[in-house]
C-alpha cells in the first residue's frame, strides 16, 4: 500500500524585497499572485520520500541542507530522499546574489522553515492513496532560444521578427509528464507536472509564480481547492516562451495564456491515467567534483579596461565586474555536484542542479529504464548556473558566458547524464 500527502505554504516575501533574475535589482512593488512552497510525501512500508518545489529563482545549497535537516528531524527521512527544487520564477523572493542582486539571509531562513513546514504538513496529512502516471504533448508554447543567424553570427534571443534569423540551434522537449495522486476513495489529492520551459514570462516588479501559478489555478478549478499542483521544471536552460516568428506571443498576461494551455493538457492527461494503490519507492543520490572555469589573463585585462573606462552598456559593465570579482575572490575553485534519483512505481525523477540544456534532459530520458522519467532541474541547491553543451561553448551566446556563479566546465553536462543514468539503473 502507498500513502501520500500534499501541502502548500505561502512564501511571498515582504514588499520592497529584491527580486533577482535580471541585470540589476528590482524591488517588489506588488503581487500578481502568491508564491508557495509545495510538497509531496510518498510512503510505503520500506521507504519514504519527499519532493519540495519552491516558487523561487533558485535555492542555495545551504538552504537546501537546512530544509533537509528540519524535515529529517521531524519526519526521519534520509537526505537522498528529500528533493528540494525551485520553479525558477524570475519574479520571486531575494534568494540569490549576483548580477547586481543580493540575497536576504532573513528571508532564506524563513523560506527554509516554510519549505520544511510544507513537507511536514504533507507528511501529517498523508493517507492511503492511489497513483498513476501519464504523458501529454505541448509543442506550441516553448521555443529554443539560441539561433544561427543568416549573417553567420550566433544569438541568444535575437528578437521577435528579426529578419536575420536563420534557424534554431537545438530542439525543445514537448513532453508533458503528469503524476496523478488520489485518495483511496478516488478524491483528488493533487498532481505533479513536469515540463521544460523557462519561467520568465512576466517581468516587472510584482511577485508572481509565473505560468506554474496559473497552471495551479487551472487545476484547482478542475479538481477542487484542496488539490495541490506541484510543478517540476524540466531541462530548459536554452528554452523559453518567445516565438521569434511573432505568431505566439501575448502582449499581456502571457503567463496566464501559457498556464491555461498547459493546464488543459495536464487535466486531460490526468483523466486518462489508471491509478493503483501499490508502488515501489526508492531514492539514491550521487556526487562528483568539478574544477570551475577561470578567466584568462586577456579576459581579466579586458574586464579591467571596461570598468576603468566605463560603459553605458549595463550588461557589459556587469560582466566585467563579475570577471574581476572572480579574480579577486576565487580565481581557482571547485564545486561538488549532487544528482538525485527517485523511483515511484513506473516513474523516475532525476534531480539535477543548475539550468540544464534540453539536450541533456532528452539524453537522460532516452537512456532511462523507466516508463516515465521527469527531469527536475534547479534541484538540490547548486547556485544558478547554466549547464551548456560543448557546442554551445563554441558557439557563444548568453548562456556559456562566464560570471562569478556561471563557471561550470564544458564536460559538466555529460557527467550529469552519466551519473543520472547510473543511479536510474541502480533503482531498477
CSV table of C-alpha atoms in Angstrom, one decimal:
chain,number,residue,atom,x,y,z
A,1,UNK,CA,0.0,0.0,0.0
A,2,UNK,CA,1.2,3.5,-0.8
A,3,UNK,CA,0.4,6.6,1.4
A,4,UNK,CA,0.6,10.1,0.1
A,5,UNK,CA,0.2,13.6,1.3
A,6,UNK,CA,0.5,17.0,-0.3
A,7,UNK,CA,0.6,20.6,1.1
A,8,UNK,CA,1.3,24.1,0.1
A,9,UNK,CA,2.6,27.0,2.3
A,10,UNK,CA,2.8,30.7,1.3
A,11,UNK,CA,6.4,32.1,0.9
A,12,UNK,CA,5.6,35.5,-0.6
A,13,UNK,CA,8.2,38.0,0.7
A,14,UNK,CA,7.5,41.5,2.1
A,15,UNK,CA,7.1,44.3,-0.4
A,16,UNK,CA,10.3,46.1,-1.1
A,17,UNK,CA,12.4,42.9,-1.2
A,18,UNK,CA,14.8,42.4,-4.1
A,19,UNK,CA,13.6,40.3,-7.0
A,20,UNK,CA,16.6,38.5,-8.7
A,21,UNK,CA,16.6,37.4,-12.3
A,22,UNK,CA,17.8,40.3,-14.4
A,23,UNK,CA,20.8,42.6,-14.6
A,24,UNK,CA,20.3,44.7,-11.5
A,25,UNK,CA,17.8,44.7,-8.6
A,26,UNK,CA,14.1,45.2,-8.8
A,27,UNK,CA,12.2,45.9,-5.6
A,28,UNK,CA,8.9,44.1,-5.0
A,29,UNK,CA,6.1,46.6,-5.5
A,30,UNK,CA,3.0,44.4,-5.5
A,31,UNK,CA,1.8,40.8,-6.0
A,32,UNK,CA,0.2,39.3,-9.1
A,33,UNK,CA,-0.3,36.0,-7.2
A,34,UNK,CA,1.2,34.4,-4.1
A,35,UNK,CA,4.4,32.3,-4.1
A,36,UNK,CA,4.3,28.9,-2.5
A,37,UNK,CA,6.4,26.0,-1.1
A,38,UNK,CA,4.7,22.8,-2.2
A,39,UNK,CA,5.4,19.3,-1.1
A,40,UNK,CA,4.5,15.7,-1.9
A,41,UNK,CA,5.2,12.9,0.5
A,42,UNK,CA,5.1,9.3,-0.8
A,43,UNK,CA,5.5,6.4,1.6
A,44,UNK,CA,5.5,2.6,1.6
A,45,UNK,CA,6.4,0.1,4.3
A,46,UNK,CA,10.1,0.3,3.2
A,47,UNK,CA,10.7,3.9,2.1
A,48,UNK,CA,9.5,7.4,2.4
A,49,UNK,CA,10.4,10.3,0.0
A,50,UNK,CA,9.6,14.0,-0.2
A,51,UNK,CA,9.6,16.3,-3.2
A,52,UNK,CA,9.6,20.0,-2.3
A,53,UNK,CA,9.2,22.7,-5.0
A,54,UNK,CA,9.6,26.4,-4.2
A,55,UNK,CA,8.3,29.4,-6.3
A,56,UNK,CA,11.8,30.9,-6.3
A,57,UNK,CA,14.5,31.5,-8.9
A,58,UNK,CA,16.9,29.2,-7.1
A,59,UNK,CA,17.6,27.6,-3.7
A,60,UNK,CA,21.1,28.0,-2.3
A,61,UNK,CA,22.9,24.8,-1.2
A,62,UNK,CA,23.0,25.9,2.4
A,63,UNK,CA,19.2,26.5,2.4
A,64,UNK,CA,18.6,23.0,0.9
A,65,UNK,CA,20.7,21.5,3.7
A,66,UNK,CA,18.7,23.4,6.3
A,67,UNK,CA,15.4,22.2,4.8
A,68,UNK,CA,16.6,18.6,4.7
A,69,UNK,CA,17.8,18.9,8.3
A,70,UNK,CA,14.4,20.3,9.5
A,71,UNK,CA,12.4,17.7,7.6
A,72,UNK,CA,14.7,14.9,8.6
A,73,UNK,CA,14.4,15.7,12.3
A,74,UNK,CA,10.6,15.9,12.1
A,75,UNK,CA,9.9,13.0,9.8
A,76,UNK,CA,13.1,10.9,9.8
A,77,UNK,CA,13.8,10.9,6.1
A,78,UNK,CA,17.2,10.4,4.6
A,79,UNK,CA,18.7,13.4,2.8
A,80,UNK,CA,18.9,11.5,-0.5
A,81,UNK,CA,15.1,11.1,-0.4
A,82,UNK,CA,14.4,14.8,0.1
A,83,UNK,CA,14.3,16.6,-3.3
A,84,UNK,CA,14.3,20.4,-3.0
A,85,UNK,CA,14.0,22.4,-6.2
A,86,UNK,CA,13.0,25.8,-7.5
A,87,UNK,CA,10.4,26.6,-10.2
A,88,UNK,CA,12.9,29.3,-11.3
A,89,UNK,CA,10.4,32.1,-11.4
A,90,UNK,CA,12.1,35.4,-12.2
A,91,UNK,CA,9.5,37.3,-10.1
A,92,UNK,CA,10.2,35.7,-6.7
A,93,UNK,CA,12.0,36.5,-3.5
A,94,UNK,CA,15.6,37.6,-2.6
A,95,UNK,CA,17.4,34.2,-2.6
A,96,UNK,CA,20.3,34.9,-5.0
A,97,UNK,CA,23.4,37.1,-5.1
A,98,UNK,CA,24.9,38.2,-8.4
A,99,UNK,CA,24.3,40.3,-11.4
A,100,UNK,CA,23.5,43.3,-9.2
A,101,UNK,CA,21.2,41.5,-6.7
A,102,UNK,CA,21.8,40.4,-3.1
A,103,UNK,CA,20.2,37.6,-1.2
A,104,UNK,CA,18.4,38.3,2.0
A,105,UNK,CA,19.6,35.9,4.8
A,106,UNK,CA,16.5,36.6,6.9
A,107,UNK,CA,14.2,35.6,4.0
A,108,UNK,CA,16.2,32.5,3.3
A,109,UNK,CA,16.0,31.4,6.9
A,110,UNK,CA,12.2,32.0,6.9
A,111,UNK,CA,12.0,30.2,3.5
A,112,UNK,CA,13.7,27.1,4.8
A,113,UNK,CA,11.3,26.9,7.7
A,114,UNK,CA,8.2,27.4,5.5
A,115,UNK,CA,9.5,24.8,3.0
A,116,UNK,CA,10.1,22.3,5.8
A,117,UNK,CA,6.6,23.1,7.1
A,118,UNK,CA,5.1,22.2,3.8
A,119,UNK,CA,6.8,18.8,3.9
A,120,UNK,CA,5.8,18.2,7.5
A,121,UNK,CA,2.2,19.1,6.8
A,122,UNK,CA,2.2,16.8,3.8
A,123,UNK,CA,3.5,14.0,6.0
A,124,UNK,CA,1.0,14.6,8.7
A,125,UNK,CA,-1.9,14.6,6.3
A,126,UNK,CA,-0.8,11.5,4.3
A,127,UNK,CA,-3.3,8.8,3.7
A,128,UNK,CA,-3.9,5.7,1.7
A,129,UNK,CA,-3.6,6.7,-1.9
A,130,UNK,CA,-3.8,5.6,-5.5
A,131,UNK,CA,-1.4,6.9,-8.0
A,132,UNK,CA,-0.6,6.7,-11.7
A,133,UNK,CA,1.4,8.3,-14.5
A,134,UNK,CA,0.8,9.7,-18.0
A,135,UNK,CA,2.3,11.8,-20.7
A,136,UNK,CA,0.9,14.5,-22.9
A,137,UNK,CA,2.4,16.8,-25.6
A,138,UNK,CA,2.6,20.5,-25.9
A,139,UNK,CA,4.9,22.0,-28.6
A,140,UNK,CA,3.4,25.4,-29.2
A,141,UNK,CA,4.4,27.4,-26.1
A,142,UNK,CA,8.1,26.6,-25.7
A,143,UNK,CA,10.9,27.5,-28.1
A,144,UNK,CA,14.7,27.0,-28.3
A,145,UNK,CA,16.1,30.5,-27.7
A,146,UNK,CA,19.5,30.0,-29.4
A,147,UNK,CA,19.8,30.8,-33.1
A,148,UNK,CA,22.1,30.7,-36.1
A,149,UNK,CA,21.8,34.0,-38.0
A,150,UNK,CA,21.9,34.5,-41.7
A,151,UNK,CA,24.9,36.8,-41.4
A,152,UNK,CA,27.0,34.0,-39.9
A,153,UNK,CA,26.7,35.2,-36.3
A,154,UNK,CA,25.0,33.4,-33.4
A,155,UNK,CA,22.5,34.9,-31.0
A,156,UNK,CA,20.5,34.1,-27.9
A,157,UNK,CA,17.1,35.7,-28.0
A,158,UNK,CA,17.6,37.6,-31.3
A,159,UNK,CA,14.3,39.4,-31.1
A,160,UNK,CA,10.8,38.9,-32.4
A,161,UNK,CA,10.6,39.4,-36.1
A,162,UNK,CA,14.4,39.6,-36.6
A,163,UNK,CA,14.9,39.2,-40.4
A,164,UNK,CA,18.4,37.7,-39.9
A,165,UNK,CA,17.2,34.7,-38.0
A,166,UNK,CA,18.1,31.5,-39.9
A,167,UNK,CA,17.3,28.5,-37.7
A,168,UNK,CA,17.1,27.4,-34.1
A,169,UNK,CA,20.3,25.8,-32.7
A,170,UNK,CA,18.6,23.0,-30.9
A,171,UNK,CA,15.4,21.2,-30.0
A,172,UNK,CA,12.7,21.6,-27.4
A,173,UNK,CA,11.2,18.9,-25.1
A,174,UNK,CA,7.4,19.0,-25.7
A,175,UNK,CA,6.6,16.1,-23.3
A,176,UNK,CA,4.2,16.9,-20.5
A,177,UNK,CA,4.6,14.3,-17.7
A,178,UNK,CA,1.9,14.0,-15.1
A,179,UNK,CA,1.7,12.1,-11.8
A,180,UNK,CA,-1.9,11.7,-10.5
A,181,UNK,CA,-2.4,11.3,-6.8
A,182,UNK,CA,-5.9,10.4,-5.4
A,183,UNK,CA,-7.0,9.1,-2.0
A,184,UNK,CA,-8.4,5.6,-1.6
A,185,UNK,CA,-11.9,6.8,-2.5
A,186,UNK,CA,-10.8,8.4,-5.7
A,187,UNK,CA,-10.9,12.0,-4.5
A,188,UNK,CA,-8.0,14.2,-5.9
A,189,UNK,CA,-5.1,14.9,-3.6
A,190,UNK,CA,-3.1,16.6,-6.3
A,191,UNK,CA,-0.8,16.3,-9.3
A,192,UNK,CA,2.8,16.6,-10.2
A,193,UNK,CA,3.6,18.2,-13.6
A,194,UNK,CA,6.9,18.2,-15.4
A,195,UNK,CA,7.5,20.5,-18.4
A,196,UNK,CA,10.6,22.2,-19.9
A,197,UNK,CA,10.2,26.0,-20.5
A,198,UNK,CA,11.9,28.9,-18.7
A,199,UNK,CA,9.7,30.5,-16.1
A,200,UNK,CA,10.5,34.1,-17.2
A,201,UNK,CA,7.3,35.3,-18.9
A,202,UNK,CA,6.2,38.1,-16.5
A,203,UNK,CA,8.9,40.7,-15.8
A,204,UNK,CA,8.2,43.8,-13.8
A,205,UNK,CA,8.4,44.2,-10.1
A,206,UNK,CA,5.3,42.3,-8.8
A,207,UNK,CA,5.7,38.9,-7.2
A,208,UNK,CA,4.4,36.1,-9.4
A,209,UNK,CA,4.7,32.4,-9.7
A,210,UNK,CA,4.7,32.6,-13.5
A,211,UNK,CA,2.9,30.0,-15.6
A,212,UNK,CA,3.1,27.3,-12.9
A,213,UNK,CA,0.9,29.5,-10.8
A,214,UNK,CA,-1.7,29.8,-13.5
A,215,UNK,CA,-1.4,26.0,-14.0
A,216,UNK,CA,-2.2,25.6,-10.3
A,217,UNK,CA,-5.3,27.8,-10.5
A,218,UNK,CA,-6.5,25.8,-13.6
A,219,UNK,CA,-6.0,22.5,-11.7
A,220,UNK,CA,-7.9,23.8,-8.7
A,221,UNK,CA,-10.8,24.9,-10.8
A,222,UNK,CA,-11.0,21.4,-12.3
A,223,UNK,CA,-10.3,19.3,-9.2
A,224,UNK,CA,-11.2,21.5,-6.2
A,225,UNK,CA,-9.3,23.9,-4.0
A,226,UNK,CA,-7.9,21.0,-1.9
A,227,UNK,CA,-5.9,19.7,-4.9
A,228,UNK,CA,-2.2,20.7,-4.9
A,229,UNK,CA,-0.4,21.3,-8.2
A,230,UNK,CA,3.3,20.8,-7.8
A,231,UNK,CA,5.5,21.8,-10.7
A,232,UNK,CA,8.9,20.5,-11.6
A,233,UNK,CA,10.9,22.5,-14.2
A,234,UNK,CA,12.3,20.3,-16.9
A,235,UNK,CA,15.6,20.8,-18.8
A,236,UNK,CA,15.2,24.2,-20.3
A,237,UNK,CA,18.4,26.2,-20.0
A,238,UNK,CA,18.1,27.0,-23.7
A,239,UNK,CA,14.3,27.1,-23.9
A,240,UNK,CA,11.9,29.9,-23.3
A,241,UNK,CA,8.5,31.2,-24.3
A,242,UNK,CA,9.5,33.6,-27.1
A,243,UNK,CA,8.4,32.8,-30.6
A,244,UNK,CA,10.7,34.8,-32.8
A,245,UNK,CA,8.2,34.5,-35.7
A,246,UNK,CA,5.8,36.6,-33.7
A,247,UNK,CA,2.9,34.2,-34.0
A,248,UNK,CA,2.6,33.0,-30.4
A,249,UNK,CA,3.5,36.0,-28.2
A,250,UNK,CA,0.9,37.6,-25.9
A,251,UNK,CA,1.5,41.3,-25.1
A,252,UNK,CA,-0.5,41.0,-21.8
A,253,UNK,CA,-0.5,38.1,-19.3
A,254,UNK,CA,1.4,35.7,-21.4
A,255,UNK,CA,2.0,33.5,-18.3
A,256,UNK,CA,-1.8,33.1,-17.9
A,257,UNK,CA,-2.1,32.1,-21.5
A,258,UNK,CA,0.7,29.5,-21.1
A,259,UNK,CA,-0.7,28.2,-17.8
A,260,UNK,CA,-4.1,27.6,-19.2
A,261,UNK,CA,-2.8,25.8,-22.3
A,262,UNK,CA,-0.6,23.6,-20.2
A,263,UNK,CA,-3.3,23.2,-17.6
A,264,UNK,CA,-5.7,21.9,-20.2
A,265,UNK,CA,-3.2,19.3,-21.3
A,266,UNK,CA,-2.4,18.3,-17.8
A,267,UNK,CA,-6.0,17.8,-16.8
A,268,UNK,CA,-6.7,15.9,-20.0
A,269,UNK,CA,-3.8,13.6,-19.3
A,270,UNK,CA,-4.8,13.1,-15.7
A,271,UNK,CA,-8.3,12.0,-16.7
A,272,UNK,CA,-6.8,9.2,-18.8
A,273,UNK,CA,-4.4,7.8,-16.1
A,274,UNK,CA,-5.2,4.5,-14.5
A,275,UNK,CA,-4.3,4.6,-10.8
A,276,UNK,CA,-3.3,1.8,-8.3
A,277,UNK,CA,-2.5,1.5,-4.6
A,278,UNK,CA,0.8,-0.2,-4.9
A,279,UNK,CA,4.2,1.2,-5.9
A,280,UNK,CA,7.8,0.7,-5.1
A,281,UNK,CA,9.6,3.7,-3.7
A,282,UNK,CA,13.4,4.1,-3.6
A,283,UNK,CA,15.8,7.1,-3.7
A,284,UNK,CA,19.5,7.5,-4.3
A,285,UNK,CA,22.0,10.3,-4.7
A,286,UNK,CA,25.5,10.6,-6.1
A,287,UNK,CA,28.2,13.2,-6.2
A,288,UNK,CA,31.2,14.4,-8.3
A,289,UNK,CA,33.5,17.4,-8.2
A,290,UNK,CA,34.3,19.8,-11.0
A,291,UNK,CA,37.0,22.4,-11.3
A,292,UNK,CA,35.3,25.7,-12.2
A,293,UNK,CA,36.4,27.8,-15.2
A,294,UNK,CA,38.6,30.8,-14.6
A,295,UNK,CA,39.1,33.9,-16.7
A,296,UNK,CA,42.2,34.1,-18.9
A,297,UNK,CA,44.7,37.0,-18.4
A,298,UNK,CA,43.3,38.6,-21.6
A,299,UNK,CA,39.7,38.3,-20.3
A,300,UNK,CA,40.7,39.8,-16.9
A,301,UNK,CA,42.6,42.7,-18.6
A,302,UNK,CA,39.7,43.4,-20.9
A,303,UNK,CA,37.3,43.5,-17.9
A,304,UNK,CA,39.6,45.8,-16.1
A,305,UNK,CA,39.6,48.2,-19.1
A,306,UNK,CA,35.8,48.2,-19.3
A,307,UNK,CA,35.5,49.1,-15.6
A,308,UNK,CA,38.3,51.7,-15.8
A,309,UNK,CA,36.9,53.5,-18.9
A,310,UNK,CA,33.2,52.9,-18.1
A,311,UNK,CA,30.4,52.0,-20.5
A,312,UNK,CA,26.8,52.8,-21.0
A,313,UNK,CA,26.1,49.1,-21.7
A,314,UNK,CA,24.8,47.8,-18.4
A,315,UNK,CA,25.3,44.1,-19.3
A,316,UNK,CA,28.9,44.6,-20.4
A,317,UNK,CA,29.6,46.5,-17.3
A,318,UNK,CA,28.1,43.8,-15.2
A,319,UNK,CA,30.0,41.0,-16.9
A,320,UNK,CA,33.3,43.0,-16.4
A,321,UNK,CA,32.6,43.4,-12.7
A,322,UNK,CA,31.8,39.7,-12.5
A,323,UNK,CA,35.1,38.7,-14.1
A,324,UNK,CA,37.0,41.0,-11.7
A,325,UNK,CA,35.2,39.5,-8.8
A,326,UNK,CA,36.3,36.0,-9.8
A,327,UNK,CA,39.9,37.2,-10.0
A,328,UNK,CA,39.7,39.0,-6.6
A,329,UNK,CA,37.9,36.3,-4.6
A,330,UNK,CA,38.4,32.9,-6.1
A,331,UNK,CA,40.4,32.6,-9.4
A,332,UNK,CA,40.5,28.9,-8.9
A,333,UNK,CA,37.7,26.9,-7.3
A,334,UNK,CA,36.0,23.6,-7.4
A,335,UNK,CA,32.4,22.6,-6.7
A,336,UNK,CA,30.7,19.4,-5.5
A,337,UNK,CA,27.7,18.5,-7.7
A,338,UNK,CA,24.8,16.3,-6.4
A,339,UNK,CA,22.5,14.2,-8.6
A,340,UNK,CA,19.4,12.6,-7.1
A,341,UNK,CA,17.2,9.8,-8.5
A,342,UNK,CA,13.8,8.7,-7.1
A,343,UNK,CA,11.6,5.8,-8.2
A,344,UNK,CA,7.9,5.8,-7.6
A,345,UNK,CA,6.5,2.8,-9.4
A,346,UNK,CA,6.9,3.3,-13.2
A,347,UNK,CA,8.1,6.9,-12.7
A,348,UNK,CA,11.6,8.1,-12.1
A,349,UNK,CA,12.5,11.6,-11.1
A,350,UNK,CA,16.1,12.9,-11.7
A,351,UNK,CA,17.2,15.9,-9.6
A,352,UNK,CA,19.8,18.0,-11.3
A,353,UNK,CA,21.5,21.2,-10.3
A,354,UNK,CA,21.5,24.4,-12.4
A,355,UNK,CA,19.9,25.4,-15.6
A,356,UNK,CA,20.3,22.3,-17.8
A,357,UNK,CA,20.3,22.5,-21.6
A,358,UNK,CA,17.5,20.5,-23.1
A,359,UNK,CA,19.8,18.1,-24.9
A,360,UNK,CA,21.0,16.6,-21.6
A,361,UNK,CA,17.4,16.1,-20.4
A,362,UNK,CA,16.5,14.3,-23.6
A,363,UNK,CA,19.6,12.2,-23.4
A,364,UNK,CA,18.7,11.0,-19.8
A,365,UNK,CA,15.1,10.2,-20.9
A,366,UNK,CA,16.4,8.2,-23.9
A,367,UNK,CA,18.7,6.1,-21.6
A,368,UNK,CA,16.3,5.8,-18.7
A,369,UNK,CA,15.0,2.3,-18.0
A,370,UNK,CA,11.7,3.7,-16.5
A,371,UNK,CA,8.5,4.1,-18.4
A,372,UNK,CA,8.3,7.8,-17.3
A,373,UNK,CA,11.2,10.0,-16.4
A,374,UNK,CA,10.9,13.5,-15.0
A,375,UNK,CA,13.9,15.8,-15.2
A,376,UNK,CA,13.8,18.1,-12.1
A,377,UNK,CA,16.2,21.0,-12.6
A,378,UNK,CA,17.3,23.8,-10.2
A,379,UNK,CA,17.4,21.0,-7.7
A,380,UNK,CA,19.5,20.2,-4.6
A,381,UNK,CA,20.9,23.6,-4.1
A,382,UNK,CA,23.6,24.3,-6.7
A,383,UNK,CA,23.8,28.0,-7.4
A,384,UNK,CA,22.2,29.4,-10.6
A,385,UNK,CA,24.4,28.4,-13.5
A,386,UNK,CA,23.9,27.2,-17.0
A,387,UNK,CA,25.0,23.6,-17.9
A,388,UNK,CA,25.7,24.0,-21.6
A,389,UNK,CA,26.6,21.6,-24.3
A,390,UNK,CA,30.1,21.6,-25.7
A,391,UNK,CA,28.7,23.0,-29.0
A,392,UNK,CA,27.2,25.9,-27.0
A,393,UNK,CA,30.5,26.8,-25.5
A,394,UNK,CA,32.0,27.0,-29.0
A,395,UNK,CA,29.0,28.9,-30.4
A,396,UNK,CA,28.9,31.5,-27.7
A,397,UNK,CA,25.8,33.4,-26.8
A,398,UNK,CA,24.4,34.4,-23.4
A,399,UNK,CA,24.3,31.0,-21.6
A,400,UNK,CA,28.0,30.0,-21.6
A,401,UNK,CA,29.3,33.5,-20.8
A,402,UNK,CA,31.3,33.5,-17.6
A,403,UNK,CA,30.1,35.1,-14.4
A,404,UNK,CA,31.0,34.6,-10.8
A,405,UNK,CA,28.4,31.9,-10.5
A,406,UNK,CA,28.3,30.7,-14.1
A,407,UNK,CA,31.6,28.8,-14.3
A,408,UNK,CA,30.9,25.1,-14.9
A,409,UNK,CA,33.3,23.5,-17.4
A,410,UNK,CA,32.2,22.0,-20.7
A,411,UNK,CA,32.1,18.4,-19.6
A,412,UNK,CA,29.7,19.0,-16.7
A,413,UNK,CA,26.5,18.1,-18.6
A,414,UNK,CA,27.9,14.9,-19.9
A,415,UNK,CA,29.0,13.9,-16.4
A,416,UNK,CA,25.5,14.7,-15.0
A,417,UNK,CA,23.9,12.5,-17.7
A,418,UNK,CA,26.3,9.7,-16.9
A,419,UNK,CA,25.7,9.8,-13.2
A,420,UNK,CA,21.9,10.2,-13.6
A,421,UNK,CA,21.7,7.1,-15.8
A,422,UNK,CA,23.8,5.1,-13.4
A,423,UNK,CA,21.5,6.0,-10.5
A,424,UNK,CA,18.4,5.2,-12.5
A,425,UNK,CA,19.8,1.8,-13.4
A,426,UNK,CA,20.5,1.1,-9.8
A,427,UNK,CA,16.9,1.8,-8.9
A,428,UNK,CA,15.6,-1.0,-11.2
